[in-house]
Every structure is written in structure tokens, then in C-alpha cells.
Amino acid sequence: MSLKERLAREIILAGPMTVADYVSRCLHDPRDGYYATRPAIGATGDFITAPMISQMFGELIGLWAVELWRRLGAPERVRLVEVGPGDGTLMADALRAARLDPEFLRAVDLILIEPSPPLREAQGRMLAGSDVHPRWVAALDRVETDAPVILIANEVLDCLPARQFVKTEDGWAERRVGVTDDGDLTFGLVKITGGFKRPDFAVEPGQTVEISDQQAAFGRDVAALVHAASGAALLIDYGRARHEAGDTLQGLRRHQKVDPLESPGEVDLTQWADFPSVLEAAIHAGADVTGTMEQGEFLKLLGIEARANRLKAGRPDAAPIIDRQLARLTADDQMGTLFKACAIFSPRSLVVPGFEW
């Protein structure tokens, strides 16, 4: 029985499924979930991430981690944690750049948090020749707090789904996934009768508001970790920098948008990161936060333009490719403005690299 058939059967028995539950099942179902069984990342897959576009991205993150370690007092032991490491490209590039400070590499205990068995295997292969050998843990609460933490989460929040609520002329309703008479999955609205906290920003009839308990929980859990251990977490993702309405659910197959209800478990599903809610949850959990910064500005502050010039000086024949990579990561009409960066940190005296305003 396919995942679609199993979901349809559950919905018939239990009633329409929230969008968040549907996305979670499509991504993480142990038998047929996208990440659990068939993640397709890269130019020949369904989507590509910043580290795969250019080595510059991971290298700058590695140098960011080194500088943060120094600002933490260069402790003899530091936990370098990456959540959702993809195929390991970001961390491989980061560790290569970090060779500029051998003391940092000697201090690092590398921890990867990855639920997908296929991706764990890919990460192990990618990092097999690195200066630091990784270990994997199941969740943030398994990271020890007896040493400072430097945490990296690139394109993690967009994998943590949100419920969707629609303002109608008659009040609020929740968008859920139901089943047609023909057995196909379909979206519909279920009227809300109570227990819904209405947004405190303007929403017009017909507009959708997304609320992600999982994203907020991630912000809370990251805050608890850096508060207990000291250190900082860098979050980079595409999403909103302020509370606003918008339906951002999308399916991706071969780099093209597809119907999110098409082929459950066989396409990647994402929703925008809700940075305000994540940072608010982190503050409530006792950590400090930066504001959000557009990815293009953040990478430029870290020195991506200078790094691109050095690469072009060493490989003049590759200059057009490097220029295209730089534009892809930083230009306003590409990843530069849609993607945002922010940090969650402790102690209060820490100034996180790249956020020195």
C-alpha cells in the first residue's frame, strides 16, 4: 500500500488531516517518507542548497565558527553541531576553511543531527577524509552541555511544517487535507469554533496564516542548549522577517514546483521559515537573539566578495562560473533577499560575528 493510500485511509477513518501533519508524514514516514527513504538533493535531484552552489558558502561558515570560538575565549573543547547537514558539503567546506586555525580543529567535537538514514550515509562519505570525525545524535537534547556550543542550521526551519488558517467572511477556518469520492487527496476548510489564537497583525478575508509549533519548538530547544552550554547558533533559511499572511506550502520535484498533494513521499515539501516566531520562542527560553539579516548582506559582511576574487585570481578560467555562483547566493533577485540569517546566543556579552550592529 502506497503512502497516499495509507494517508487516504487514515483520513477516512479519523477525519481531515492538518497541513502540518500531512507534511510531516510525507517527509518522515519511516516506510515511504521523502527524507526517510529517497532524499534527492543536488543539481540532478529535486532541489539544491547554498553549500552545493559554491564552496564559498561553507568556507565562510567555517571561518564564522572559528571567529565565534575565539570570541568565546578559545575554549579547549567546543561542540560544533550541525542540524540537518544535507549531504555533508557545508561541513566539509567549513572544516577545510577552519584549517587556518589548527587549535580550533583540535578543540572541536563534531556532532551531526540527522534523522534520515540515507543522508547519514552520504554525510559519512563526504566527511570521511576530514580533519574531524563526526558523531551522530538523534536530537538537540542529546548534545552535552559541558562545553560551549557552536550550532549551524542551514535550511532546517523550512522542513518544519506549519498549520494553515484561513480568514473567511464568516470567521476563521483551518485548511486540512481530505479525500475525494474518487480517493484523491484534496484541500478543504474546517471551521474553527474555539481554541485558536488570532494573529495580532492585519489579515484580509481569503488570506492564509501559517503557525508552526515545530519551528517555535526548534527555537526554544536551540535557546535551551546555548543557554545551558553557552555559545551561539546560526540559522539560515528562506522565509519571513516579520509576521505576515501568506500560503507558502510548495512541492518540489526536479527543481520545479508541483502540487503538494501530488505523489506523497516522492516530492520535497517545504514552507517558509517564520523567523519572528522562532526568535520569540528563543527569547522566552532565556537566550539572546540577533535580528534577521538578508543572506546577501550577511555573506558580504563575512567576506564572500573577497573570497570570490581570490578564487578567480587562482582560476581565471573559472571566473564566469564564480561570478554566477556569487550572484546566486547574494543577488536580490536570487537567494540574496529571500534567504535570511539570524543567531540565537548566550552569554549576553557575546557579539556574534556578522551581527555587530
Coordinates of C-alpha atoms in Angstrom, one line a residue:
M1 CA 0.0 0.0 0.0
S2 CA 1.4 3.4 -1.0
L3 CA 1.8 6.3 1.3
K4 CA -1.0 8.1 -0.5
E5 CA -3.3 5.1 0.0
R6 CA -2.4 4.9 3.7
L7 CA -2.9 8.6 4.3
A8 CA -6.3 8.4 2.5
R9 CA -7.4 5.5 4.7
E10 CA -6.3 7.3 7.9
I11 CA -8.2 10.4 6.8
I12 CA -11.4 8.5 6.0
L13 CA -11.2 6.9 9.5
A14 CA -10.0 9.9 11.6
G15 CA -11.1 12.9 9.6
P16 CA -9.2 15.6 7.6
M17 CA -5.5 15.9 8.5
T18 CA -3.8 19.2 9.3
V19 CA -1.3 20.5 6.8
A20 CA 1.5 20.2 9.3
D21 CA 0.7 16.5 10.0
Y22 CA 0.4 15.8 6.3
V23 CA 3.8 17.4 5.5
S24 CA 5.4 15.6 8.4
R25 CA 4.2 12.2 7.2
C26 CA 5.2 12.9 3.6
L27 CA 8.7 13.9 4.7
H28 CA 9.4 11.5 7.6
D29 CA 7.2 8.4 7.3
P30 CA 9.6 5.5 8.1
R31 CA 8.4 3.4 5.2
D32 CA 7.8 5.9 2.4
G33 CA 8.8 9.4 3.6
Y34 CA 10.8 11.6 1.3
Y35 CA 13.7 12.2 3.7
A36 CA 13.5 8.8 5.3
T37 CA 13.9 6.9 2.1
R38 CA 14.7 8.9 -1.1
P39 CA 16.1 12.4 -0.5
A40 CA 17.2 13.8 -3.8
I41 CA 19.5 16.8 -3.2
G42 CA 21.7 18.5 -5.8
A43 CA 21.7 19.5 -9.5
T44 CA 20.3 16.2 -10.6
G45 CA 17.8 15.9 -7.7
D46 CA 14.7 17.9 -6.6
F47 CA 16.4 20.9 -5.0
I48 CA 19.8 22.5 -4.4
T49 CA 21.1 24.2 -1.3
A50 CA 23.6 27.1 -0.9
P51 CA 26.6 24.8 0.0
M52 CA 26.1 23.0 -3.3
I53 CA 26.1 26.2 -5.3
S54 CA 29.5 27.2 -4.2
Q55 CA 32.3 26.2 -1.8
M56 CA 32.4 29.8 -0.7
F57 CA 29.2 29.4 1.4
G58 CA 30.6 26.6 3.6
E59 CA 34.0 28.1 3.8
L60 CA 32.6 31.3 5.2
I61 CA 30.5 29.4 7.7
G62 CA 33.7 27.6 8.8
L63 CA 35.5 30.9 9.3
W64 CA 32.5 32.3 11.1
A65 CA 32.7 29.3 13.5
V66 CA 36.4 29.9 14.1
E67 CA 35.8 33.6 14.9
L68 CA 32.9 32.7 17.2
W69 CA 35.2 30.2 19.1
R70 CA 37.8 32.9 19.6
R71 CA 35.1 35.3 20.9
L72 CA 34.1 32.6 23.3
G73 CA 37.6 32.6 24.7
A74 CA 39.1 29.8 22.5
P75 CA 38.0 27.0 24.9
E76 CA 39.9 23.8 24.9
R77 CA 36.7 21.9 24.0
V78 CA 33.8 23.1 21.8
R79 CA 30.8 21.2 20.4
L80 CA 30.4 22.0 16.7
V81 CA 26.9 21.0 15.9
E82 CA 25.1 20.9 12.5
V83 CA 21.4 20.2 12.3
G84 CA 20.2 18.8 9.0
P85 CA 23.6 18.6 7.3
G86 CA 22.3 17.5 3.9
D87 CA 24.9 15.5 2.1
G88 CA 27.7 17.0 4.3
T89 CA 29.0 19.5 1.8
L90 CA 28.7 22.5 4.1
M91 CA 30.6 20.9 6.9
A92 CA 33.3 19.5 4.6
D93 CA 33.9 23.0 3.2
A94 CA 33.7 24.6 6.7
L95 CA 36.3 22.2 8.2
R96 CA 38.6 22.8 5.2
A97 CA 38.5 26.5 5.8
A98 CA 39.0 26.1 9.5
R99 CA 42.4 24.6 8.9
L100 CA 43.6 28.2 9.1
D101 CA 43.4 27.7 12.9
P102 CA 44.6 24.2 13.9
E103 CA 43.8 24.9 17.5
F104 CA 40.1 25.2 16.7
L105 CA 40.1 21.9 14.9
R106 CA 41.8 20.2 17.9
A107 CA 39.1 21.7 20.2
V108 CA 36.1 20.5 18.0
D109 CA 33.8 17.7 19.0
L110 CA 31.7 17.4 15.7
I111 CA 28.1 16.4 16.2
L112 CA 25.6 15.9 13.4
I113 CA 21.8 15.8 14.0
E114 CA 20.2 13.9 11.1
P115 CA 17.1 11.6 11.2
S116 CA 17.5 10.4 7.6
P117 CA 19.5 7.1 7.2
P118 CA 20.3 7.8 3.6
L119 CA 21.6 11.3 4.4
R120 CA 23.7 10.0 7.3
E121 CA 25.4 7.6 4.9
A122 CA 26.1 10.5 2.5
Q123 CA 27.4 12.7 5.3
G124 CA 29.7 9.9 6.5
R125 CA 31.2 9.5 2.9
M126 CA 31.6 13.2 2.5
L127 CA 33.4 13.7 5.8
A128 CA 35.5 10.5 5.7
G129 CA 38.7 12.4 4.9
S130 CA 38.0 15.5 7.1
D131 CA 40.3 16.6 10.0
V132 CA 37.5 15.9 12.5
H133 CA 35.4 12.8 12.6
P134 CA 31.7 13.3 13.2
R135 CA 29.3 11.5 15.6
W136 CA 25.6 11.5 15.1
V137 CA 22.9 12.1 17.8
A138 CA 19.1 11.9 17.4
A139 CA 18.1 15.3 18.8
L140 CA 19.3 18.6 20.2
D141 CA 18.6 17.4 23.8
R142 CA 21.3 14.7 23.3
V143 CA 24.0 17.3 22.9
E144 CA 26.1 17.6 26.0
T145 CA 26.3 21.0 27.7
D146 CA 29.7 20.6 29.4
A147 CA 31.4 22.7 26.7
P148 CA 30.4 25.7 24.6
V149 CA 28.2 25.0 21.5
I150 CA 28.5 26.4 18.0
L151 CA 25.5 25.3 16.1
I152 CA 24.7 25.7 12.4
A153 CA 21.2 25.1 10.9
N154 CA 21.1 25.8 7.2
E155 CA 17.7 25.2 5.6
V156 CA 16.3 23.4 8.5
L157 CA 13.3 25.5 9.5
D158 CA 11.6 25.2 6.1
C159 CA 11.4 21.4 6.8
L160 CA 9.4 22.0 10.0
P161 CA 5.8 22.3 8.8
A162 CA 3.1 24.8 9.8
R163 CA -0.6 24.5 10.2
Q164 CA -2.6 26.8 7.9
F165 CA -5.5 29.0 8.9
V166 CA -7.7 31.0 6.5
K167 CA -9.7 34.1 7.3
T168 CA -13.1 33.8 5.7
E169 CA -16.1 36.2 5.6
D170 CA -17.6 34.1 8.3
G171 CA -14.6 33.8 10.6
W172 CA -11.5 31.6 10.8
A173 CA -11.1 28.1 9.3
E174 CA -8.2 25.7 9.2
R175 CA -7.0 24.2 5.8
R176 CA -6.8 20.5 6.1
V177 CA -6.2 17.5 3.8
G178 CA -9.2 15.4 2.9
V179 CA -10.2 12.7 0.5
T180 CA -12.5 13.0 -2.6
D181 CA -15.0 10.4 -3.5
D182 CA -12.5 9.1 -6.1
G183 CA -9.9 8.6 -3.4
D184 CA -7.7 11.6 -4.3
L185 CA -6.3 13.9 -1.7
T186 CA -7.7 17.4 -1.6
F187 CA -7.5 20.6 0.4
G188 CA -10.6 21.8 2.3
L189 CA -11.5 24.1 5.1
V190 CA -12.7 23.2 8.6
K191 CA -14.4 25.9 10.6
I192 CA -12.8 26.8 13.9
T193 CA -15.1 27.0 16.8
G194 CA -12.6 27.8 19.6
G195 CA -9.0 27.5 20.9
F196 CA -7.4 29.5 18.1
K197 CA -5.2 32.5 19.0
R198 CA -6.0 35.0 16.3
P199 CA -3.0 36.8 14.8
D200 CA -2.2 40.3 16.0
F201 CA -1.5 41.6 12.5
A202 CA -3.8 42.6 9.7
V203 CA -5.3 39.7 7.7
E204 CA -7.8 40.2 4.9
P205 CA -10.5 37.6 4.1
G206 CA -9.1 34.9 1.8
Q207 CA -5.6 35.2 3.2
T208 CA -3.7 32.4 4.9
V209 CA -1.8 32.5 8.2
E210 CA 0.8 29.8 8.9
I211 CA 1.6 28.8 12.5
S212 CA 4.4 26.3 13.1
D213 CA 4.6 24.8 16.6
Q214 CA 7.6 22.8 15.4
Q215 CA 9.6 25.9 14.3
A216 CA 8.8 27.6 17.6
A217 CA 9.9 24.5 19.4
F218 CA 13.1 24.4 17.5
G219 CA 13.9 28.0 18.5
R220 CA 13.1 27.1 22.1
D221 CA 15.3 24.0 22.1
V222 CA 18.2 25.8 20.5
A223 CA 17.9 28.5 23.0
A224 CA 17.9 26.0 25.9
L225 CA 21.0 24.4 24.5
V226 CA 23.1 27.5 24.1
H227 CA 21.8 28.9 27.4
A228 CA 22.9 25.8 29.2
A229 CA 26.2 25.3 27.5
S230 CA 27.0 28.9 26.3
G231 CA 27.7 29.6 22.7
A232 CA 25.6 30.6 19.6
A233 CA 23.5 29.1 16.8
L234 CA 23.4 30.4 13.3
L235 CA 20.1 29.9 11.4
I236 CA 19.9 30.5 7.6
D237 CA 16.8 29.8 5.6
Y238 CA 14.2 31.3 3.3
G239 CA 11.3 32.9 5.0
R240 CA 9.7 36.0 6.5
A241 CA 11.4 38.5 8.7
R242 CA 8.1 39.9 10.1
H243 CA 4.7 38.5 11.0
E244 CA 2.5 38.4 7.9
A245 CA -0.1 36.4 6.0
G246 CA 0.8 34.0 3.2
D247 CA 0.4 30.5 1.9
T248 CA 4.0 29.2 1.4
L249 CA 3.5 25.5 1.1
Q250 CA 5.1 24.1 -2.0
G251 CA 6.2 20.8 -3.5
L252 CA 9.5 20.5 -5.4
R253 CA 10.4 17.9 -8.0
R254 CA 13.4 18.2 -10.3
H255 CA 13.7 21.9 -9.3
Q256 CA 10.1 22.6 -10.4
K257 CA 7.1 23.5 -8.3
V258 CA 4.5 20.8 -8.2
D259 CA 1.2 20.2 -6.4
P260 CA 1.9 19.4 -2.7
L261 CA -0.7 16.7 -2.8
E262 CA 1.0 15.0 -5.8
S263 CA 2.8 11.7 -5.0
P264 CA 3.1 11.9 -1.2
G265 CA 6.6 10.9 -0.1
E266 CA 8.1 11.3 -3.6
V267 CA 8.5 15.1 -3.7
D268 CA 10.1 17.6 -1.3
L269 CA 7.6 19.7 0.7
T270 CA 8.6 23.0 2.3
Q271 CA 7.1 26.1 4.0
W272 CA 8.8 29.4 4.8
A273 CA 10.7 29.9 8.0
D274 CA 8.8 32.0 10.4
F275 CA 11.8 33.8 11.9
P276 CA 9.8 36.1 14.3
S277 CA 8.1 33.2 16.0
V278 CA 11.4 31.2 16.2
L279 CA 13.2 34.2 17.8
E280 CA 10.4 35.0 20.2
A281 CA 10.4 31.4 21.4
A282 CA 14.2 31.6 21.9
I283 CA 13.9 34.8 24.0
H284 CA 11.2 33.2 26.1
A285 CA 13.6 30.2 26.7
G286 CA 16.2 32.5 28.1
A287 CA 18.6 33.2 25.2
D288 CA 19.5 36.3 23.4
V289 CA 18.9 36.8 19.7
T290 CA 20.0 39.0 16.8
G291 CA 17.6 40.4 14.3
T292 CA 17.3 38.8 10.9
M293 CA 19.6 39.8 8.1
E294 CA 19.3 39.1 4.4
Q295 CA 21.6 36.3 3.3
G296 CA 23.3 38.5 0.7
E297 CA 24.2 41.2 3.2
F298 CA 25.3 38.6 5.7
L299 CA 27.6 36.8 3.3
K300 CA 29.1 40.1 2.1
L301 CA 29.9 41.0 5.7
L302 CA 31.6 37.7 6.1
G303 CA 33.8 38.5 3.1
I304 CA 32.3 36.5 0.2
E305 CA 33.3 39.1 -2.4
A306 CA 36.9 39.0 -1.3
R307 CA 36.8 35.2 -1.3
A308 CA 35.4 35.2 -4.8
N309 CA 38.2 37.5 -6.0
R310 CA 40.8 35.2 -4.6
L311 CA 39.3 32.2 -6.2
K312 CA 39.2 34.0 -9.6
A313 CA 42.8 35.0 -9.2
G314 CA 43.7 31.4 -8.8
R315 CA 41.5 30.2 -11.6
P316 CA 40.9 32.9 -14.1
D317 CA 39.3 30.4 -16.5
A318 CA 36.6 29.8 -13.8
A319 CA 35.8 33.5 -13.3
P320 CA 32.4 33.5 -15.1
I321 CA 31.3 30.4 -13.0
I322 CA 32.4 32.0 -9.8
D323 CA 30.6 35.3 -10.7
R324 CA 27.4 33.3 -11.3
Q325 CA 27.8 31.5 -8.0
L326 CA 28.3 34.7 -6.2
A327 CA 25.2 36.2 -7.8
R328 CA 23.1 33.1 -7.0
L329 CA 24.0 33.4 -3.3
T330 CA 23.8 37.2 -2.9
A331 CA 21.8 38.9 -5.6
D332 CA 18.4 40.4 -4.7
D333 CA 16.6 38.5 -7.4
Q334 CA 18.1 35.2 -6.4
M335 CA 18.8 34.0 -2.9
G336 CA 20.1 37.3 -1.5
T337 CA 16.9 38.7 0.0
L338 CA 14.5 35.8 0.3
F339 CA 17.0 33.9 2.4
K340 CA 17.7 35.3 5.9
A341 CA 20.2 34.8 8.6
C342 CA 19.9 35.2 12.4
A343 CA 21.6 34.0 15.6
I344 CA 20.5 32.7 19.0
F345 CA 23.2 33.1 21.6
S346 CA 24.3 33.2 25.2
P347 CA 26.0 34.8 27.2
R348 CA 24.7 38.3 26.9
S349 CA 28.2 39.8 26.4
L350 CA 28.8 37.8 23.3
V351 CA 28.9 39.6 20.0
V352 CA 28.1 37.1 17.2
P353 CA 30.3 37.5 14.1
G354 CA 28.4 39.1 11.2
F355 CA 25.8 40.8 13.5
E356 CA 27.9 43.5 15.0
W357 CA 25.3 46.3 14.7

